[in-house]
Amino acid sequence: MADAGSCPEKSPVELWPNRRIIFLAVVVALIFYAVFRLPEGLNYLFARASETLILLIFAIGLSYFLLPVVDLLTRIPVPLETRAKRNTAATITVVLFIVLALVLLAVVVTPLVNEI
């Protein structure tokens, strides 16, 4: 059995296995359930922050699903520094996601508008 000093260092992404992320999602869901079951005074406070919390959870989920694409793009041999390569890959991934979302929206909305 190898000691801890001889194994290669893991990136922060590899330190978060799927079980830990699923556990975190369940905890966040339980917190949301508890928040919306609170007394009226606290419920008003959390209702004001709910849109921000929902957007935050959406952003976390989106980054979780886009991370493999960024990792794949960073493996392409390009003469850039590691940080610049990662930033470029992240930018390309986000732009591709936005384009894909717009195309999907156009493909779905156009027939619906024609039907209405």
GROMACS .gro file of N, CA, C and O in nm:
model
  464
    1MET      N    1   0.084  -0.117   0.000
    1MET     CA    2   0.000   0.000   0.000
    1MET      C    3   0.089   0.124   0.000
    1MET      O    4   0.181   0.136   0.078
    2ALA      N    5   0.062   0.215  -0.089
    2ALA     CA    6   0.145   0.335  -0.103
    2ALA      C    7   0.106   0.436   0.004
    2ALA      O    8  -0.010   0.448   0.043
    3ASP      N    9   0.206   0.511   0.049
    3ASP     CA   10   0.175   0.615   0.147
    3ASP      C   11   0.120   0.738   0.076
    3ASP      O   12   0.124   0.750  -0.045
    4ALA      N   13   0.068   0.829   0.155
    4ALA     CA   14   0.001   0.947   0.098
    4ALA      C   15   0.098   1.036   0.022
    4ALA      O   16   0.058   1.106  -0.071
    5GLY      N   17   0.226   1.034   0.056
    5GLY     CA   18   0.322   1.121  -0.011
    5GLY      C   19   0.358   1.076  -0.150
    5GLY      O   20   0.402   1.156  -0.232
    6SER      N   21   0.339   0.947  -0.182
    6SER     CA   22   0.381   0.898  -0.312
    6SER      C   23   0.273   0.906  -0.418
    6SER      O   24   0.301   0.891  -0.536
    7CYS      N   25   0.148   0.926  -0.380
    7CYS     CA   26   0.042   0.931  -0.480
    7CYS      C   27   0.039   1.070  -0.543
    7CYS      O   28   0.070   1.170  -0.479
    8PRO      N   29   0.003   1.078  -0.670
    8PRO     CA   30   0.000   1.209  -0.737
    8PRO      C   31  -0.109   1.297  -0.676
    8PRO      O   32  -0.211   1.248  -0.628
    9GLU      N   33  -0.086   1.427  -0.682
    9GLU     CA   34  -0.184   1.520  -0.628
    9GLU      C   35  -0.307   1.522  -0.716
    9GLU      O   36  -0.299   1.515  -0.838
   10LYS      N   37  -0.421   1.534  -0.653
   10LYS     CA   38  -0.547   1.542  -0.726
   10LYS      C   39  -0.589   1.687  -0.736
   10LYS      O   40  -0.565   1.766  -0.647
   11SER      N   41  -0.655   1.718  -0.845
   11SER     CA   42  -0.707   1.853  -0.859
   11SER      C   43  -0.829   1.868  -0.769
   11SER      O   44  -0.888   1.769  -0.726
   12PRO      N   45  -0.870   1.991  -0.738
   12PRO     CA   46  -0.987   2.010  -0.652
   12PRO      C   47  -1.113   1.948  -0.709
   12PRO      O   48  -1.202   1.909  -0.635
   13VAL      N   49  -1.122   1.936  -0.842
   13VAL     CA   50  -1.240   1.876  -0.904
   13VAL      C   51  -1.248   1.729  -0.870
   13VAL      O   52  -1.354   1.675  -0.842
   14GLU      N   53  -1.135   1.659  -0.868
   14GLU     CA   54  -1.134   1.516  -0.840
   14GLU      C   55  -1.163   1.485  -0.694
   14GLU      O   56  -1.198   1.373  -0.661
   15LEU      N   57  -1.150   1.584  -0.608
   15LEU     CA   58  -1.178   1.562  -0.467
   15LEU      C   59  -1.327   1.563  -0.436
   15LEU      O   60  -1.367   1.533  -0.326
   16TRP      N   61  -1.411   1.598  -0.532
   16TRP     CA   62  -1.556   1.601  -0.513
   16TRP      C   63  -1.620   1.488  -0.592
   16TRP      O   64  -1.660   1.506  -0.705
   17PRO      N   65  -1.632   1.369  -0.534
   17PRO     CA   66  -1.696   1.259  -0.606
   17PRO      C   67  -1.846   1.284  -0.620
   17PRO      O   68  -1.904   1.370  -0.552
   18ASN      N   69  -1.908   1.205  -0.706
   18ASN     CA   70  -2.051   1.223  -0.733
   18ASN      C   71  -2.136   1.205  -0.608
   18ASN      O   72  -2.235   1.275  -0.589
   19ARG      N   73  -2.096   1.114  -0.520
   19ARG     CA   74  -2.174   1.093  -0.396
   19ARG      C   75  -2.177   1.219  -0.312
   19ARG      O   76  -2.280   1.254  -0.255
   20ARG      N   77  -2.067   1.288  -0.307
   20ARG     CA   78  -2.061   1.411  -0.226
   20ARG      C   79  -2.148   1.520  -0.288
   20ARG      O   80  -2.216   1.593  -0.217
   21ILE      N   81  -2.148   1.529  -0.419
   21ILE     CA   82  -2.230   1.630  -0.487
   21ILE      C   83  -2.378   1.598  -0.470
   21ILE      O   84  -2.460   1.687  -0.446
   22ILE      N   85  -2.415   1.470  -0.482
   22ILE     CA   86  -2.555   1.431  -0.463
   22ILE      C   87  -2.597   1.459  -0.318
   22ILE      O   88  -2.707   1.509  -0.293
   23PHE      N   89  -2.510   1.429  -0.223
   23PHE     CA   90  -2.539   1.458  -0.083
   23PHE      C   91  -2.561   1.608  -0.063
   23PHE      O   92  -2.655   1.649   0.005
   24LEU      N   93  -2.476   1.690  -0.124
   24LEU     CA   94  -2.491   1.834  -0.113
   24LEU      C   95  -2.623   1.880  -0.174
   24LEU      O   96  -2.691   1.967  -0.119
   25ALA      N   97  -2.662   1.822  -0.287
   25ALA     CA   98  -2.789   1.858  -0.350
   25ALA      C   99  -2.908   1.822  -0.261
   25ALA      O  100  -3.005   1.898  -0.250
   26VAL      N  101  -2.900   1.706  -0.195
   26VAL     CA  102  -3.007   1.666  -0.103
   26VAL      C  103  -3.014   1.761   0.016
   26VAL      O  104  -3.123   1.802   0.058
   27VAL      N  105  -2.899   1.799   0.069
   27VAL     CA  106  -2.897   1.893   0.182
   27VAL      C  107  -2.957   2.027   0.141
   27VAL      O  108  -3.038   2.086   0.214
   28VAL      N  109  -2.922   2.076   0.023
   28VAL     CA  110  -2.977   2.203  -0.025
   28VAL      C  111  -3.128   2.191  -0.044
   28VAL      O  112  -3.204   2.282  -0.009
   29ALA      N  113  -3.174   2.077  -0.097
   29ALA     CA  114  -3.318   2.057  -0.114
   29ALA      C  115  -3.390   2.055   0.020
   29ALA      O  116  -3.498   2.113   0.034
   30LEU      N  117  -3.331   1.992   0.120
   30LEU     CA  118  -3.391   1.991   0.253
   30LEU      C  119  -3.394   2.131   0.314
   30LEU      O  120  -3.490   2.169   0.382
   31ILE      N  121  -3.290   2.208   0.289
   31ILE     CA  122  -3.287   2.346   0.338
   31ILE      C  123  -3.398   2.427   0.271
   31ILE      O  124  -3.470   2.503   0.338
   32PHE      N  125  -3.416   2.410   0.140
   32PHE     CA  126  -3.524   2.480   0.071
   32PHE      C  127  -3.660   2.439   0.126
   32PHE      O  128  -3.749   2.522   0.145
   33TYR      N  129  -3.677   2.311   0.152
   33TYR     CA  130  -3.803   2.265   0.210
   33TYR      C  131  -3.827   2.330   0.345
   33TYR      O  132  -3.938   2.376   0.374
   34ALA      N  133  -3.723   2.334   0.428
   34ALA     CA  134  -3.736   2.394   0.560
   34ALA      C  135  -3.763   2.544   0.550
   34ALA      O  136  -3.840   2.599   0.629
   35VAL      N  137  -3.700   2.610   0.453
   35VAL     CA  138  -3.718   2.754   0.437
   35VAL      C  139  -3.862   2.788   0.405
   35VAL      O  140  -3.919   2.883   0.459
   36PHE      N  141  -3.924   2.712   0.318
   36PHE     CA  142  -4.061   2.745   0.278
   36PHE      C  143  -4.164   2.696   0.379
   36PHE      O  144  -4.283   2.723   0.363
   37ARG      N  145  -4.122   2.627   0.485
   37ARG     CA  146  -4.213   2.584   0.591
   37ARG      C  147  -4.194   2.668   0.718
   37ARG      O  148  -4.246   2.633   0.822
   38LEU      N  149  -4.121   2.777   0.709
   38LEU     CA  150  -4.093   2.861   0.826
   38LEU      C  151  -4.211   2.951   0.859
   38LEU      O  152  -4.301   2.970   0.778
   39PRO      N  153  -4.208   3.013   0.979
   39PRO     CA  154  -4.312   3.111   1.014
   39PRO      C  155  -4.313   3.228   0.916
   39PRO      O  156  -4.217   3.251   0.842
   40GLU      N  157  -4.419   3.304   0.923
   40GLU     CA  158  -4.443   3.410   0.824
   40GLU      C  159  -4.332   3.514   0.818
   40GLU      O  160  -4.293   3.559   0.711
   41GLY      N  161  -4.280   3.557   0.933
   41GLY     CA  162  -4.177   3.661   0.935
   41GLY      C  163  -4.049   3.616   0.866
   41GLY      O  164  -3.992   3.688   0.783
   42LEU      N  165  -4.002   3.496   0.896
   42LEU     CA  166  -3.882   3.445   0.831
   42LEU      C  167  -3.908   3.404   0.687
   42LEU      O  168  -3.822   3.414   0.601
   43ASN      N  169  -4.031   3.360   0.661
   43ASN     CA  170  -4.066   3.321   0.525
   43ASN      C  171  -4.058   3.440   0.430
   43ASN      O  172  -4.015   3.427   0.316
   44TYR      N  173  -4.098   3.559   0.478
   44TYR     CA  174  -4.088   3.680   0.396
   44TYR      C  175  -3.943   3.710   0.362
   44TYR      O  176  -3.911   3.743   0.248
   45LEU      N  177  -3.855   3.698   0.460
   45LEU     CA  178  -3.714   3.725   0.438
   45LEU      C  179  -3.654   3.630   0.334
   45LEU      O  180  -3.584   3.672   0.243
   46PHE      N  181  -3.685   3.502   0.348
   46PHE     CA  182  -3.631   3.405   0.254
   46PHE      C  183  -3.699   3.412   0.117
   46PHE      O  184  -3.640   3.376   0.016
   47ALA      N  185  -3.822   3.459   0.113
   47ALA     CA  186  -3.891   3.475  -0.015
   47ALA      C  187  -3.821   3.582  -0.099
   47ALA      O  188  -3.813   3.569  -0.222
   48ARG      N  189  -3.769   3.685  -0.034
   48ARG     CA  190  -3.696   3.789  -0.106
   48ARG      C  191  -3.566   3.736  -0.164
   48ARG      O  192  -3.519   3.781  -0.267
   49ALA      N  193  -3.504   3.640  -0.095
   49ALA     CA  194  -3.376   3.585  -0.139
   49ALA      C  195  -3.392   3.458  -0.222
   49ALA      O  196  -3.293   3.406  -0.273
   50SER      N  197  -3.514   3.411  -0.239
   50SER     CA  198  -3.532   3.282  -0.307
   50SER      C  199  -3.488   3.286  -0.453
   50SER      O  200  -3.433   3.188  -0.503
   51GLU      N  201  -3.514   3.397  -0.522
   51GLU     CA  202  -3.473   3.405  -0.663
   51GLU      C  203  -3.321   3.395  -0.675
   51GLU      O  204  -3.270   3.327  -0.763
   52THR      N  205  -3.251   3.461  -0.587
   52THR     CA  206  -3.105   3.454  -0.588
   52THR      C  207  -3.056   3.314  -0.557
   52THR      O  208  -2.965   3.263  -0.623
   53LEU      N  209  -3.118   3.250  -0.459
   53LEU     CA  210  -3.079   3.113  -0.425
   53LEU      C  211  -3.108   3.016  -0.538
   53LEU      O  212  -3.028   2.926  -0.566
   54ILE      N  213  -3.221   3.033  -0.604
   54ILE     CA  214  -3.255   2.945  -0.716
   54ILE      C  215  -3.156   2.964  -0.830
   54ILE      O  216  -3.109   2.868  -0.891
   55LEU      N  217  -3.121   3.089  -0.859
   55LEU     CA  218  -3.021   3.114  -0.963
   55LEU      C  219  -2.885   3.056  -0.926
   55LEU      O  220  -2.813   3.004  -1.010
   56LEU      N  221  -2.849   3.066  -0.798
   56LEU     CA  222  -2.723   3.010  -0.751
   56LEU      C  223  -2.721   2.858  -0.768
   56LEU      O  224  -2.623   2.802  -0.818
   57ILE      N  225  -2.829   2.792  -0.733
   57ILE     CA  226  -2.836   2.646  -0.749
   57ILE      C  227  -2.835   2.609  -0.897
   57ILE      O  228  -2.770   2.512  -0.937
   58PHE      N  229  -2.903   2.686  -0.980
   58PHE     CA  230  -2.901   2.661  -1.124
   58PHE      C  231  -2.759   2.677  -1.179
   58PHE      O  232  -2.713   2.596  -1.260
   59ALA      N  233  -2.687   2.778  -1.135
   59ALA     CA  234  -2.550   2.799  -1.181
   59ALA      C  235  -2.458   2.687  -1.136
   59ALA      O  236  -2.371   2.642  -1.213
   60ILE      N  237  -2.476   2.639  -1.014
   60ILE     CA  238  -2.395   2.527  -0.966
   60ILE      C  239  -2.423   2.402  -1.049
   60ILE      O  240  -2.330   2.331  -1.091
   61GLY      N  241  -2.548   2.374  -1.075
   61GLY     CA  242  -2.584   2.257  -1.157
   61GLY      C  243  -2.532   2.269  -1.298
   61GLY      O  244  -2.481   2.172  -1.356
   62LEU      N  245  -2.544   2.387  -1.356
   62LEU     CA  246  -2.495   2.408  -1.492
   62LEU      C  247  -2.345   2.391  -1.499
   62LEU      O  248  -2.293   2.327  -1.592
   63SER      N  249  -2.274   2.445  -1.403
   63SER     CA  250  -2.128   2.429  -1.404
   63SER      C  251  -2.089   2.284  -1.383
   63SER      O  252  -1.989   2.238  -1.439
   64TYR      N  253  -2.167   2.210  -1.306
   64TYR     CA  254  -2.139   2.067  -1.285
   64TYR      C  255  -2.152   1.990  -1.416
   64TYR      O  256  -2.074   1.900  -1.445
   65PHE      N  257  -2.251   2.026  -1.499
   65PHE     CA  258  -2.270   1.955  -1.625
   65PHE      C  259  -2.177   2.003  -1.735
   65PHE      O  260  -2.147   1.929  -1.828
   66LEU      N  261  -2.130   2.127  -1.728
   66LEU     CA  262  -2.040   2.179  -1.831
   66LEU      C  263  -1.894   2.151  -1.801
   66LEU      O  264  -1.809   2.164  -1.889
   67LEU      N  265  -1.863   2.111  -1.679
   67LEU     CA  266  -1.724   2.085  -1.641
   67LEU      C  267  -1.656   1.978  -1.726
   67LEU      O  268  -1.541   1.996  -1.766
   68PRO      N  269  -1.722   1.866  -1.760
   68PRO     CA  270  -1.653   1.767  -1.845
   68PRO      C  271  -1.616   1.822  -1.983
   68PRO      O  272  -1.513   1.784  -2.039
   69VAL      N  273  -1.697   1.912  -2.037
   69VAL     CA  274  -1.665   1.971  -2.167
   69VAL      C  275  -1.541   2.059  -2.155
   69VAL      O  276  -1.452   2.056  -2.241
   70VAL      N  277  -1.533   2.135  -2.047
   70VAL     CA  278  -1.416   2.220  -2.023
   70VAL      C  279  -1.291   2.133  -2.007
   70VAL      O  280  -1.186   2.162  -2.065
   71ASP      N  281  -1.303   2.026  -1.930
   71ASP     CA  282  -1.189   1.935  -1.912
   71ASP      C  283  -1.146   1.874  -2.045
   71ASP      O  284  -1.027   1.860  -2.071
   72LEU      N  285  -1.242   1.838  -2.128
   72LEU     CA  286  -1.210   1.781  -2.259
   72LEU      C  287  -1.137   1.883  -2.347
   72LEU      O  288  -1.038   1.849  -2.414
   73LEU      N  289  -1.183   2.006  -2.345
   73LEU     CA  290  -1.120   2.110  -2.428
   73LEU      C  291  -0.981   2.147  -2.377
   73LEU      O  292  -0.895   2.189  -2.456
   74THR      N  293  -0.957   2.134  -2.248
   74THR     CA  294  -0.824   2.167  -2.197
   74THR      C  295  -0.720   2.062  -2.234
   74THR      O  296  -0.601   2.090  -2.228
   75ARG      N  297  -0.764   1.945  -2.272
   75ARG     CA  298  -0.670   1.840  -2.314
   75ARG      C  299  -0.618   1.860  -2.456
   75ARG      O  300  -0.523   1.795  -2.496
   76ILE      N  301  -0.680   1.947  -2.533
   76ILE     CA  302  -0.635   1.974  -2.669
   76ILE      C  303  -0.501   2.045  -2.662
   76ILE      O  304  -0.487   2.146  -2.593
   77PRO      N  305  -0.401   1.993  -2.733
   77PRO     CA  306  -0.268   2.057  -2.726
   77PRO      C  307  -0.267   2.193  -2.796
   77PRO      O  308  -0.278   2.201  -2.919
   78VAL      N  309  -0.257   2.298  -2.718
   78VAL     CA  310  -0.254   2.435  -2.768
   78VAL      C  311  -0.140   2.505  -2.695
   78VAL      O  312  -0.122   2.487  -2.575
   79PRO      N  313  -0.061   2.588  -2.767
   79PRO     CA  314   0.051   2.655  -2.699
   79PRO      C  315   0.007   2.772  -2.611
   79PRO      O  316   0.032   2.888  -2.641
   80LEU      N  317  -0.063   2.739  -2.503
   80LEU     CA  318  -0.108   2.840  -2.407
   80LEU      C  319  -0.070   2.794  -2.267
   80LEU      O  320  -0.046   2.677  -2.243
   81GLU      N  321  -0.067   2.890  -2.175
   81GLU     CA  322  -0.045   2.855  -2.036
   81GLU      C  323  -0.167   2.778  -1.985
   81GLU      O  324  -0.275   2.786  -2.043
   82THR      N  325  -0.151   2.708  -1.876
   82THR     CA  326  -0.260   2.625  -1.823
   82THR      C  327  -0.381   2.710  -1.788
   82THR      O  328  -0.494   2.674  -1.822
   83ARG      N  329  -0.359   2.823  -1.723
   83ARG     CA  330  -0.471   2.909  -1.685
   83ARG      C  331  -0.541   2.968  -1.807
   83ARG      O  332  -0.663   2.972  -1.813
   84ALA      N  333  -0.464   3.014  -1.905
   84ALA     CA  334  -0.523   3.071  -2.026
   84ALA      C  335  -0.598   2.963  -2.104
   84ALA      O  336  -0.705   2.990  -2.160
   85LYS      N  337  -0.545   2.842  -2.105
   85LYS     CA  338  -0.612   2.732  -2.174
   85LYS      C  339  -0.746   2.701  -2.106
   85LYS      O  340  -0.848   2.681  -2.173
   86ARG      N  341  -0.747   2.701  -1.974
   86ARG     CA  342  -0.871   2.672  -1.899
   86ARG      C  343  -0.973   2.783  -1.919
   86ARG      O  344  -1.092   2.756  -1.938
   87ASN      N  345  -0.928   2.909  -1.916
   87ASN     CA  346  -1.020   3.022  -1.939
   87ASN      C  347  -1.079   3.018  -2.079
   87ASN      O  348  -1.198   3.042  -2.098
   88THR      N  349  -0.995   2.988  -2.178
   88THR     CA  350  -1.043   2.979  -2.316
   88THR      C  351  -1.142   2.865  -2.331
   88THR      O  352  -1.246   2.881  -2.396
   89ALA      N  353  -1.112   2.751  -2.270
   89ALA     CA  354  -1.203   2.636  -2.278
   89ALA      C  355  -1.336   2.668  -2.210
   89ALA      O  356  -1.443   2.631  -2.262
   90ALA      N  357  -1.333   2.736  -2.097
   90ALA     CA  358  -1.456   2.772  -2.028
   90ALA      C  359  -1.539   2.871  -2.111
   90ALA      O  360  -1.661   2.858  -2.121
   91THR      N  361  -1.472   2.967  -2.172
   91THR     CA  362  -1.543   3.064  -2.256
   91THR      C  363  -1.607   2.996  -2.376
   91THR      O  364  -1.724   3.022  -2.408
   92ILE      N  365  -1.533   2.909  -2.441
   92ILE     CA  366  -1.587   2.837  -2.557
   92ILE      C  367  -1.706   2.751  -2.515
   92ILE      O  368  -1.808   2.745  -2.585
   93THR      N  369  -1.695   2.686  -2.401
   93THR     CA  370  -1.804   2.600  -2.353
   93THR      C  371  -1.929   2.681  -2.324
   93THR      O  372  -2.040   2.641  -2.363
   94VAL      N  373  -1.915   2.794  -2.258
   94VAL     CA  374  -2.032   2.877  -2.227
   94VAL      C  375  -2.095   2.932  -2.354
   94VAL      O  376  -2.218   2.932  -2.370
   95VAL      N  377  -2.013   2.977  -2.448
   95VAL     CA  378  -2.066   3.028  -2.575
   95VAL      C  379  -2.139   2.918  -2.650
   95VAL      O  380  -2.250   2.940  -2.703
   96LEU      N  381  -2.081   2.798  -2.655
   96LEU     CA  382  -2.148   2.686  -2.722
   96LEU      C  383  -2.279   2.650  -2.653
   96LEU      O  384  -2.379   2.620  -2.720
   97PHE      N  385  -2.281   2.655  -2.521
   97PHE     CA  386  -2.405   2.626  -2.449
   97PHE      C  387  -2.513   2.730  -2.480
   97PHE      O  388  -2.629   2.695  -2.501
   98ILE      N  389  -2.475   2.857  -2.483
   98ILE     CA  390  -2.572   2.963  -2.513
   98ILE      C  391  -2.625   2.948  -2.655
   98ILE      O  392  -2.745   2.960  -2.679
   99VAL      N  393  -2.535   2.919  -2.750
   99VAL     CA  394  -2.579   2.899  -2.889
   99VAL      C  395  -2.672   2.779  -2.898
   99VAL      O  396  -2.777   2.785  -2.964
  100LEU      N  397  -2.637   2.670  -2.831
  100LEU     CA  398  -2.722   2.552  -2.831
  100LEU      C  399  -2.858   2.581  -2.770
  100LEU      O  400  -2.962   2.538  -2.822
  101ALA      N  401  -2.860   2.657  -2.660
  101ALA     CA  402  -2.987   2.692  -2.596
  101ALA      C  403  -3.071   2.781  -2.688
  101ALA      O  404  -3.193   2.762  -2.698
  102LEU      N  405  -3.009   2.874  -2.758
  102LEU     CA  406  -3.084   2.961  -2.850
  102LEU      C  407  -3.138   2.883  -2.969
  102LEU      O  408  -3.252   2.905  -3.012
  103VAL      N  409  -3.058   2.792  -3.023
  103VAL     CA  410  -3.104   2.709  -3.134
  103VAL      C  411  -3.220   2.620  -3.089
  103VAL      O  412  -3.322   2.609  -3.159
  104LEU      N  413  -3.206   2.560  -2.972
  104LEU     CA  414  -3.314   2.476  -2.919
  104LEU      C  415  -3.439   2.558  -2.894
  104LEU      O  416  -3.550   2.514  -2.925
  105LEU      N  417  -3.422   2.677  -2.843
  105LEU     CA  418  -3.536   2.765  -2.820
  105LEU      C  419  -3.604   2.801  -2.951
  105LEU      O  420  -3.727   2.799  -2.962
  106ALA      N  421  -3.525   2.833  -3.054
  106ALA     CA  422  -3.582   2.867  -3.185
  106ALA      C  423  -3.654   2.748  -3.247
  106ALA      O  424  -3.761   2.764  -3.307
  107VAL      N  425  -3.597   2.630  -3.230
  107VAL     CA  426  -3.658   2.510  -3.290
  107VAL      C  427  -3.788   2.475  -3.218
  107VAL      O  428  -3.885   2.430  -3.280
  108VAL      N  429  -3.795   2.499  -3.089
  108VAL     CA  430  -3.915   2.465  -3.014
  108VAL      C  431  -4.020   2.576  -3.023
  108VAL      O  432  -4.138   2.548  -3.039
  109VAL      N  433  -3.978   2.701  -3.015
  109VAL     CA  434  -4.072   2.812  -3.010
  109VAL      C  435  -4.137   2.837  -3.146
  109VAL      O  436  -4.257   2.866  -3.154
  110THR      N  437  -4.061   2.826  -3.254
  110THR     CA  438  -4.116   2.854  -3.388
  110THR      C  439  -4.236   2.767  -3.421
  110THR      O  440  -4.340   2.821  -3.463
  111PRO      N  441  -4.232   2.636  -3.403
  111PRO     CA  442  -4.353   2.557  -3.429
  111PRO      C  443  -4.467   2.590  -3.333
  111PRO      O  444  -4.584   2.587  -3.374
  112LEU      N  445  -4.436   2.622  -3.208
  112LEU     CA  446  -4.543   2.658  -3.115
  112LEU      C  447  -4.613   2.788  -3.156
  112LEU      O  448  -4.735   2.799  -3.148
  113VAL      N  449  -4.535   2.885  -3.200
  113VAL     CA  450  -4.594   3.012  -3.245
  113VAL      C  451  -4.678   2.990  -3.369
  113VAL      O  452  -4.788   3.046  -3.383
  114ASN      N  453  -4.631   2.906  -3.459
  114ASN     CA  454  -4.708   2.876  -3.581
  114ASN      C  455  -4.838   2.805  -3.548
  114ASN      O  456  -4.940   2.827  -3.615
  115GLU      N  457  -4.838   2.719  -3.449
  115GLU     CA  458  -4.959   2.648  -3.409
  115GLU      C  459  -5.059   2.740  -3.341
  115GLU      O  460  -5.179   2.724  -3.357
  116ILE      N  461  -5.006   2.835  -3.265
  116ILE     CA  462  -5.098   2.925  -3.194
  116ILE      C  463  -5.159   3.022  -3.292
  116ILE      O  464  -5.273   3.050  -3.295
   0.00000   0.00000   0.00000
